[in-house]
Amino acid sequence: MESRTLAQDVKDTNCGSVEREVPVDEPQVYGKPLGFWARFRYYEDLIDRKLGIESQSTERVPPEARQLPNQLVMGFMWASATMNLSTLVVGFLGNDIGLSLTQSILITIFATLLGSAVTVSSLYNPLWSGVQTVAGLDANKLPVVKGWCATLGPGTGLRQVAISRYSLGFYPSSIIAALNVVAQIGWASISCITGGLALSAVSDGSLSSAVGVIIVASISLGFSFVGLKGVLAYERYAWILSFVVFMVMYGEAGPQANLNALPTVSGSTQTGVILTLCGIIYGSTASWSSIVSDLYVHYPVNTSKVKIFCYTTIGITIPTCTGMLLGCCISSALSNNREWSDAYSNGIGELVKVTIYPRGFAKFILVLLVLSGIGMNCIALYAASISAQLFAKPFQLVPRTIWTLIVFVCILLLGIAGRDRLLVVLTNFLSPMGYWNTSFFVILAAEHYLFRGGNLANYDLDAWNTPAKMPIGVAGLMAYLCGAAGWILGMAQTYYVGALAKLIGDRGGDIANELALVFTTISYIPLRKLELKYIGR
């Protein structure tokens, strides 16, 4: 039988009844497809409908098929995802590289805001005046950019990787899909490591951290199968528990912070480590920019951009700083508190246990902190499976359930392997996420505002999965590679220090994000003009 497309009326609790295009490459018997993957997808959709779970996966959600979720969820969702043990541990990095508590706090706040700005992209027109001139566009005709990455979800109804096809091109956008999967696996692994260490501390060592990682990952896996509706329902309330726990920890551990501690580095070396810490913190929040639209596709097109901007910015910045600043305070006290220092050598769980009294209450707090990490893992597993499907057309034939299981296995392996080197994993993982998200943001923003006039009417949104209607991708790919050259020259990691980064102090200073911004911008704009002139798309 010839390959064809069935229009299945799939019931989605979030969206109502929507027409969904389902590719079917196998013969049909009484409406049920034959073949393993086709039959698997059929029953996956059937179960989704019975349970009221989202079943659209990668498809565009058209405006008429959306219902208005509570807009406050935009903020609560990020609060639930970021206020956990993982962000607490990130706060230890400033003290670990020789900075004072005051320096660590100021850098954390600044870099978190900067990373959030990439995710919600609050730009002002004069910032683009120079590049607008290069592109031959009138700056006065371009709108102020507010809540950009976040607003593209409601505006297009497309996932972030699908949106990137309109600037990077259909096939080069697979790079973003692959990096997205890696990033979400990394975040979930860190969350599982911290959760596993906490469970090990609760059991007084009778439960190994490896088993703890498996337990946390398995609980997260269970939540991930409920789809976007279930994820958002969980995230809407999970932050309350995390907030109460962190306020208790501030009350018990905060007074021990060493406000008089001096930095152990100075001069150009201090400048270098400050730049490096900025890159790490920035990367931790900028990493959301490549998935934020995945979670906003069910909001109406006319959702207020100001609300999206405010809710997303506040929802990422304040909870992230809440966890990181507590980590800054606790880590500053390690040099003066032998008990805390000894406990920390056995893992973050042991440290939390000794900072809170009484000990039984401390164990209860640790269990709650383990649950707080599930919020991040739910988003990570969901976004990673969506990005995996969007890597290439054949990958869309594999059901989201299978991709979720594959991602789960990867999280387990990375979590178990890195459980004893948490700070090293954090340092080497968070900064590179900022690098590639900076290049990603520049290309999407330049395309949207310089070449499409900031108007979604200039996008053929129904062609998101048609390679022939997308940019060929030469400009996007070459600009991305130029940005990658900037990463290599400016990165300062334990495994590699770039040629330019080496020039800053004894340890090097991470300027990869700055170079990525410049290199990607100055290459994409002229290359895209040439691509449009000679290729036409």
C-alpha positions as a printed Julia matrix, in Angstrom:
537×3 Matrix{Float64}:
  0.0    0.0    0.0
  1.23   3.52  -0.8
  2.53   5.69   2.05
 -0.04   8.26   3.12
 -1.07  10.55   5.98
 -3.97   9.89   8.32
 -5.67  12.86   9.99
 -6.39  11.6   13.46
 -8.62  13.57  15.77
 -6.54  13.34  18.94
 -8.07  14.51  22.16
 -5.66  16.72  24.13
 -6.86  17.88  27.51
 -4.81  21.05  27.26
 -5.9   21.94  23.75
 -9.23  20.35  23.16
 -9.77  18.38  19.98
 -7.08  19.11  17.41
 -6.28  17.8   13.96
 -3.0   16.02  14.14
 -0.96  14.92  11.14
  0.42  11.45  11.84
  2.74   9.95   9.25
  1.91   6.34   8.55
  4.27   4.29   6.41
  2.75   0.89   7.06
 -0.44  -0.81   5.79
 -3.61  -0.3    7.84
 -5.95  -2.99   9.14
 -9.32  -1.71  10.42
 -7.71   1.69  11.14
 -4.85   0.27  13.2
 -1.37   0.53  11.67
  0.88  -2.47  11.29
  4.58  -2.39  12.04
  6.28  -2.02  15.41
  6.74   1.76  15.62
  3.4    2.57  14.02
  1.57   0.21  16.38
  3.55   1.56  19.35
  2.56   5.15  18.47
 -1.06   4.09  18.03
 -1.3    2.67  21.55
  0.77   5.52  23.01
 -1.78   7.98  21.61
 -4.64   5.82  22.84
 -3.27   5.76  26.39
 -2.57   9.5   26.23
 -6.19  10.17  25.29
 -7.49   7.95  28.09
 -5.29   9.64  30.69
 -5.72  13.15  29.32
 -2.02  13.5   28.53
 -0.62  15.73  25.81
 -0.06  13.69  22.67
  1.0   16.35  20.16
  4.69  16.03  20.97
  6.62  17.88  18.22
  3.71  19.13  16.09
  2.82  22.8   15.89
 -0.07  23.8   18.14
 -2.3   26.09  16.04
 -3.9   29.14  17.71
 -7.44  27.77  17.54
 -6.4   24.62  19.41
 -5.07  26.36  22.51
 -6.64  27.04  25.86
 -5.39  29.59  28.35
 -3.3   27.97  31.1
 -2.76  29.99  34.26
 -0.09  32.51  33.26
  1.42  32.5   36.75
  2.65  28.99  35.95
  5.32  30.68  33.79
  6.98  31.88  36.98
  6.13  28.98  39.27
  7.44  26.45  36.76
 10.94  27.95  36.76
 10.86  28.38  40.54
 10.18  24.65  40.92
 12.9   23.79  38.41
 15.68  25.97  39.84
 15.23  26.12  43.61
 16.95  22.87  44.56
 20.18  21.26  45.72
 21.83  21.68  42.32
 21.72  25.48  42.45
 22.81  25.33  46.08
 25.97  23.51  45.04
 26.68  25.98  42.24
 26.92  28.63  44.94
 29.98  26.86  46.35
 32.05  27.59  43.26
 32.98  31.18  44.18
 34.6   30.13  47.44
 36.18  27.14  45.73
 38.08  29.35  43.24
 39.21  31.88  45.85
 36.63  34.68  45.87
 35.14  36.37  48.93
 31.51  36.03  49.96
 30.7   39.57  48.82
 32.25  38.98  45.41
 30.45  35.65  45.01
 27.08  37.19  45.89
 27.44  40.12  43.49
 28.64  37.92  40.63
 25.84  35.42  41.21
 23.14  38.08  41.04
 24.62  39.82  37.99
 25.35  36.67  35.98
 21.96  35.12  36.79
 20.17  38.22  35.54
 22.33  38.21  32.41
 21.57  34.56  31.68
 17.87  35.13  32.27
 18.02  38.04  29.82
 19.18  35.65  27.11
 16.3   33.32  27.9
 13.71  36.09  27.78
 15.87  38.4   25.65
 15.0   41.88  26.83
 16.93  43.99  24.33
 16.76  47.66  23.49
 16.82  48.89  19.91
 20.0   51.06  20.17
 21.93  47.89  21.04
 21.18  46.72  17.52
 21.73  50.07  15.78
 25.14  49.13  14.45
 24.17  45.73  13.12
 20.94  47.11  11.69
 23.03  49.48   9.61
 25.14  46.57   8.38
 21.96  44.68   7.42
 20.62  47.72   5.57
 17.52  48.01   7.77
 15.85  51.03   9.35
 16.26  50.84  13.14
 13.17  52.97  13.66
 10.98  50.36  12.0
 12.03  47.56  14.32
 10.19  46.98  17.59
 11.68  46.85  21.04
 12.46  43.21  21.8
 10.74  42.0   24.96
 10.57  38.49  26.22
 11.79  37.16  22.91
 12.84  33.53  23.31
  9.94  33.0   25.7
  7.37  34.76  23.51
  8.2   32.72  20.42
  6.38  29.76  21.98
  2.93  31.39  22.14
  3.64  33.33  18.95
  4.43  30.32  16.79
  3.1   27.26  18.64
  6.43  25.61  17.83
  9.14  24.04  19.98
 12.42  25.91  20.24
 14.36  23.57  17.95
 11.67  23.84  15.28
 11.83  27.63  15.54
 15.6   27.55  15.0
 15.06  25.98  11.57
 13.9   29.38  10.25
 17.35  30.87  10.88
 19.88  28.05  11.14
 18.25  25.99   8.43
 16.49  22.63   8.64
 19.52  20.37   8.85
 21.98  22.58  10.81
 19.29  23.01  13.48
 19.93  19.35  14.32
 23.06  20.63  16.09
 20.83  22.55  18.48
 18.63  19.5   19.0
 21.66  17.35  19.87
 23.15  19.98  22.21
 19.76  20.38  23.84
 19.64  16.69  24.63
 23.15  16.81  26.07
 22.33  19.9   28.15
 19.17  18.42  29.64
 20.9   15.11  30.37
 23.62  17.08  32.13
 21.2   19.1   34.25
 19.19  16.04  35.21
 22.38  14.13  36.05
 23.53  16.91  38.38
 20.12  16.92  40.03
 20.25  13.13  40.46
 23.78  13.31  41.88
 22.82  15.88  44.5
 19.64  13.96  45.28
 21.57  10.7   45.54
 24.08  12.26  47.93
 21.2   13.59  50.03
 19.54  10.16  50.26
 22.87   8.61  51.21
 23.2   11.16  54.03
 19.66  10.48  55.23
 20.48   6.79  55.51
 23.75   7.55  57.36
 25.69   5.88  54.57
 23.77   2.6   54.51
 22.41   3.6   51.1
 25.14   4.26  48.57
 25.07   7.44  46.52
 24.84   5.31  43.35
 21.61   3.74  44.56
 20.42   7.2   45.54
 21.03   8.42  41.98
 19.0    5.51  40.62
 16.11   6.22  43.0
 15.92   9.93  42.15
 16.19   9.27  38.41
 13.48   6.6   38.55
 11.03   8.85  40.39
 11.68  11.59  37.83
 11.09   9.14  35.01
  7.67   8.3   36.37
  6.66  11.97  36.43
  7.99  12.57  32.91
  5.46  10.24  31.28
  2.55  12.54  32.12
  3.37  14.96  29.27
  3.44  18.74  29.3
  0.13  19.11  31.11
  1.28  16.93  33.98
  4.69  18.6   34.14
  3.12  22.05  34.41
  0.6   20.85  37.01
  3.44  19.52  39.19
  5.62  22.59  38.7
  2.78  24.92  39.65
  2.95  23.87  43.3
  6.29  22.15  43.84
  8.12  25.46  44.4
  6.2   26.11  47.65
  7.87  23.18  49.36
 11.3   24.2   48.09
 10.82  27.8   49.23
  9.88  26.77  52.77
 12.86  24.42  52.97
 15.32  27.05  51.77
 13.98  29.63  54.23
 14.55  27.15  57.05
 18.09  26.57  55.81
 18.76  30.31  55.62
 17.6   30.64  59.21
 19.83  27.84  60.46
 22.93  28.17  58.26
 22.88  31.8   57.17
 24.16  33.27  60.47
 27.35  31.2   60.09
 28.34  32.99  56.88
 31.81  34.53  57.03
 31.31  38.12  55.9
 34.92  39.03  56.73
 36.57  36.4   54.54
 39.03  37.89  52.05
 39.65  36.58  48.54
 42.68  34.33  48.17
 43.42  35.6   44.66
 44.32  39.1   43.5
 45.29  41.15  40.46
 44.83  39.68  37.02
 44.3   36.21  38.48
 41.31  37.52  40.42
 39.99  39.12  37.23
 40.32  35.79  35.48
 38.46  33.77  38.09
 35.71  36.41  38.26
 35.23  36.09  34.5
 35.19  32.32  34.83
 32.58  32.34  37.58
 30.47  34.79  35.58
 30.59  32.35  32.67
 29.54  29.43  34.86
 26.59  31.21  36.49
 25.52  32.78  33.2
 25.59  29.37  31.51
 23.4   27.84  34.2
 20.53  30.24  33.43
 21.12  30.89  29.73
 20.77  27.14  29.14
 16.99  27.46  29.41
 16.84  29.64  26.28
 16.99  26.64  23.94
 13.92  24.94  25.47
 11.76  27.76  26.84
  9.34  27.73  23.88
  8.74  24.01  24.4
  6.84  24.86  27.56
  4.86  27.86  26.26
  3.25  26.47  23.09
 -0.22  26.2   24.65
 -0.48  29.88  25.54
 -2.56  32.02  23.14
 -0.79  34.1   20.48
 -1.96  37.32  22.12
 -0.5   36.47  25.53
  1.01  39.66  26.94
  4.71  39.84  26.15
  5.25  42.02  29.2
  3.74  39.31  31.41
  5.83  36.61  29.74
  8.94  38.71  30.24
  8.22  39.51  33.89
  7.03  36.06  34.94
  9.88  34.25  33.2
 12.59  36.63  34.38
 11.4   36.64  37.98
 10.67  32.92  37.87
 14.25  32.12  36.83
 16.26  34.82  38.6
 14.88  34.89  42.14
 14.66  31.11  42.78
 18.07  30.51  41.16
 19.65  33.21  43.31
 17.86  31.83  46.38
 19.68  28.52  46.04
 23.02  29.86  44.85
 23.3   32.62  47.47
 22.64  30.1   50.23
 25.47  28.03  48.77
 27.71  31.12  48.83
 26.93  31.7   52.51
 27.47  28.1   53.59
 30.69  27.69  51.61
 32.16  30.89  53.13
 31.88  29.32  56.58
 33.79  26.14  55.72
 37.2   27.64  56.55
 36.1   28.52  60.1
 33.93  25.51  60.86
 35.78  22.22  61.03
 32.63  20.16  61.48
 31.1   21.6   58.32
 34.32  21.22  56.38
 34.69  17.56  57.35
 31.06  16.87  56.47
 31.44  18.57  53.09
 34.32  16.25  52.22
 31.74  13.44  52.36
 29.26  15.16  50.06
 26.68  17.93  49.99
 24.12  15.74  51.77
 26.34  15.3   54.81
 27.0   19.03  54.91
 23.31  19.93  54.85
 22.72  17.39  57.59
 25.17  19.05  60.0
 24.02  22.61  59.26
 20.46  21.96  60.49
 19.31  21.03  63.99
 17.99  18.75  65.31
 19.48  15.92  63.23
 16.15  14.19  62.71
 14.73  17.4   61.28
 17.81  17.73  59.09
 17.1   14.34  57.53
 13.5   15.37  56.88
 14.75  18.52  55.14
 17.09  16.42  53.0
 14.23  14.22  51.84
 12.26  17.32  50.85
 15.29  18.65  48.95
 15.44  15.39  47.0
 11.83  15.94  45.98
 12.66  19.52  44.92
 15.1   18.18  42.33
 12.32  16.3   40.56
 10.99  19.62  39.22
 14.15  20.16  37.2
 14.26  16.55  36.05
 10.66  16.63  34.79
 11.45  19.57  32.52
 14.79  18.08  31.46
 13.37  14.68  30.51
 10.43  16.21  28.66
 12.54  18.75  26.73
 15.27  16.21  25.92
 12.79  13.74  24.43
 11.19  16.49  22.3
 14.61  17.66  21.06
 15.6   14.08  20.24
 12.5   13.71  18.05
 13.31  16.99  16.29
 16.89  15.95  15.49
 15.77  14.51  12.14
 12.58  13.37  10.46
 13.23   9.64  10.99
 13.65  10.34  14.7
 10.08  11.7   14.82
  8.82   8.21  14.01
 10.22   6.95  17.32
  7.66   7.63  20.08
  8.49  10.13  22.83
  8.23   7.3   25.37
 11.22   5.52  23.81
 13.31   8.7   23.71
 12.46   9.38  27.34
 13.74   5.91  28.29
 16.96   6.42  26.3
 17.55   9.79  27.98
 16.84   8.19  31.36
 19.56   5.57  30.78
 22.05   8.3   29.81
 21.2   10.25  32.97
 21.78   7.17  35.08
 25.16   6.45  33.52
 26.4   10.04  33.81
 25.01  10.45  37.31
 26.63   7.29  38.64
 29.95   8.04  36.93
 30.16  11.64  38.17
 28.69  11.31  41.65
 32.05  11.68  43.41
 33.2   14.72  41.4
 30.23  17.02  41.58
 32.01  20.4   41.49
 34.19  19.28  38.57
 31.1   18.15  36.66
 29.4   21.47  37.4
 32.36  23.6   36.35
 32.98  21.75  33.09
 29.31  21.44  32.21
 27.69  24.81  32.95
 30.09  27.12  31.11
 29.86  25.36  27.71
 26.06  25.56  27.92
 26.41  29.33  27.98
 28.76  29.3   24.98
 26.46  27.58  22.54
 23.31  29.26  23.84
 24.91  32.66  23.23
 25.53  31.79  19.58
 22.06  30.26  19.32
 20.43  33.39  20.71
 22.37  35.76  18.43
 21.4   33.86  15.27
 17.71  33.59  16.16
 17.47  37.23  17.28
 19.31  38.56  14.22
 17.13  36.53  11.86
 13.91  37.54  13.57
 14.54  41.25  13.88
 16.95  42.03  11.07
 15.73  39.77   8.29
 12.08  39.13   9.18
 11.27  42.55  10.6
 10.3   41.17  13.99
  7.0   40.03  12.52
  5.71  36.45  12.73
  3.69  37.1    9.57
  7.0   36.73   7.72
  7.24  33.07   8.82
  5.49  30.21   7.05
  4.62  28.46  10.3
  2.99  25.49   8.57
  6.28  24.73   6.78
  8.28  24.09   9.97
  8.88  20.46   9.01
  9.52  21.04   5.27
 13.26  21.35   4.46
 12.64  22.89   1.01
 10.87  25.86   2.6
 13.51  26.53   5.23
 16.77  28.49   4.8
 19.41  26.27   3.26
 21.48  26.88   6.37
 24.87  27.93   5.02
 24.81  31.25   6.87
 23.54  29.75  10.1
 26.01  26.89  10.11
 29.02  29.03   9.21
 28.1   31.66  11.82
 27.66  28.96  14.43
 31.09  27.55  13.6
 32.57  31.05  13.84
 30.97  31.33  17.26
 32.5   27.97  18.17
 35.92  29.36  17.22
 35.27  32.07  19.8
 34.44  29.42  22.39
 37.72  27.62  21.76
 39.8   30.78  21.99
 38.09  32.09  25.11
 37.16  29.08  27.23
 38.84  28.37  30.57
 38.06  24.84  31.72
 39.96  22.28  33.74
 40.5   20.23  30.6
 41.37  23.11  28.24
 42.25  26.82  28.4
 41.95  28.8   25.16
 44.75  30.9   23.69
 43.09  34.21  24.62
 41.81  32.97  27.98
 45.38  32.09  28.99
 46.36  35.75  28.83
 44.18  36.62  31.84
 45.92  35.8   35.12
 47.63  32.63  36.25
 44.54  30.43  35.86
 43.06  32.01  32.76
 39.79  33.88  32.43
 36.73  32.61  30.6
 35.72  35.07  27.86
 34.17  32.51  25.53
 30.66  33.98  25.78
 31.9   37.44  24.86
 33.82  36.12  21.86
 30.88  33.93  20.81
 28.61  36.98  20.83
 30.99  39.02  18.66
 32.09  36.27  16.27
 28.55  34.99  15.65
 27.1   38.46  15.11
 29.7   39.76  12.67
 29.58  36.57  10.62
 25.86  35.77  10.51
 24.58  39.11   9.23
 26.67  39.4    6.03
 26.47  35.67   5.36
 22.7   35.68   5.71
 22.43  38.65   3.32
 24.47  36.72   0.76
 22.39  33.59   1.31
 19.16  35.48   0.69
 20.61  37.25  -2.34
 21.95  34.21  -4.16
 19.78  31.36  -2.84
 16.6   33.22  -1.96
 15.74  31.5    1.3
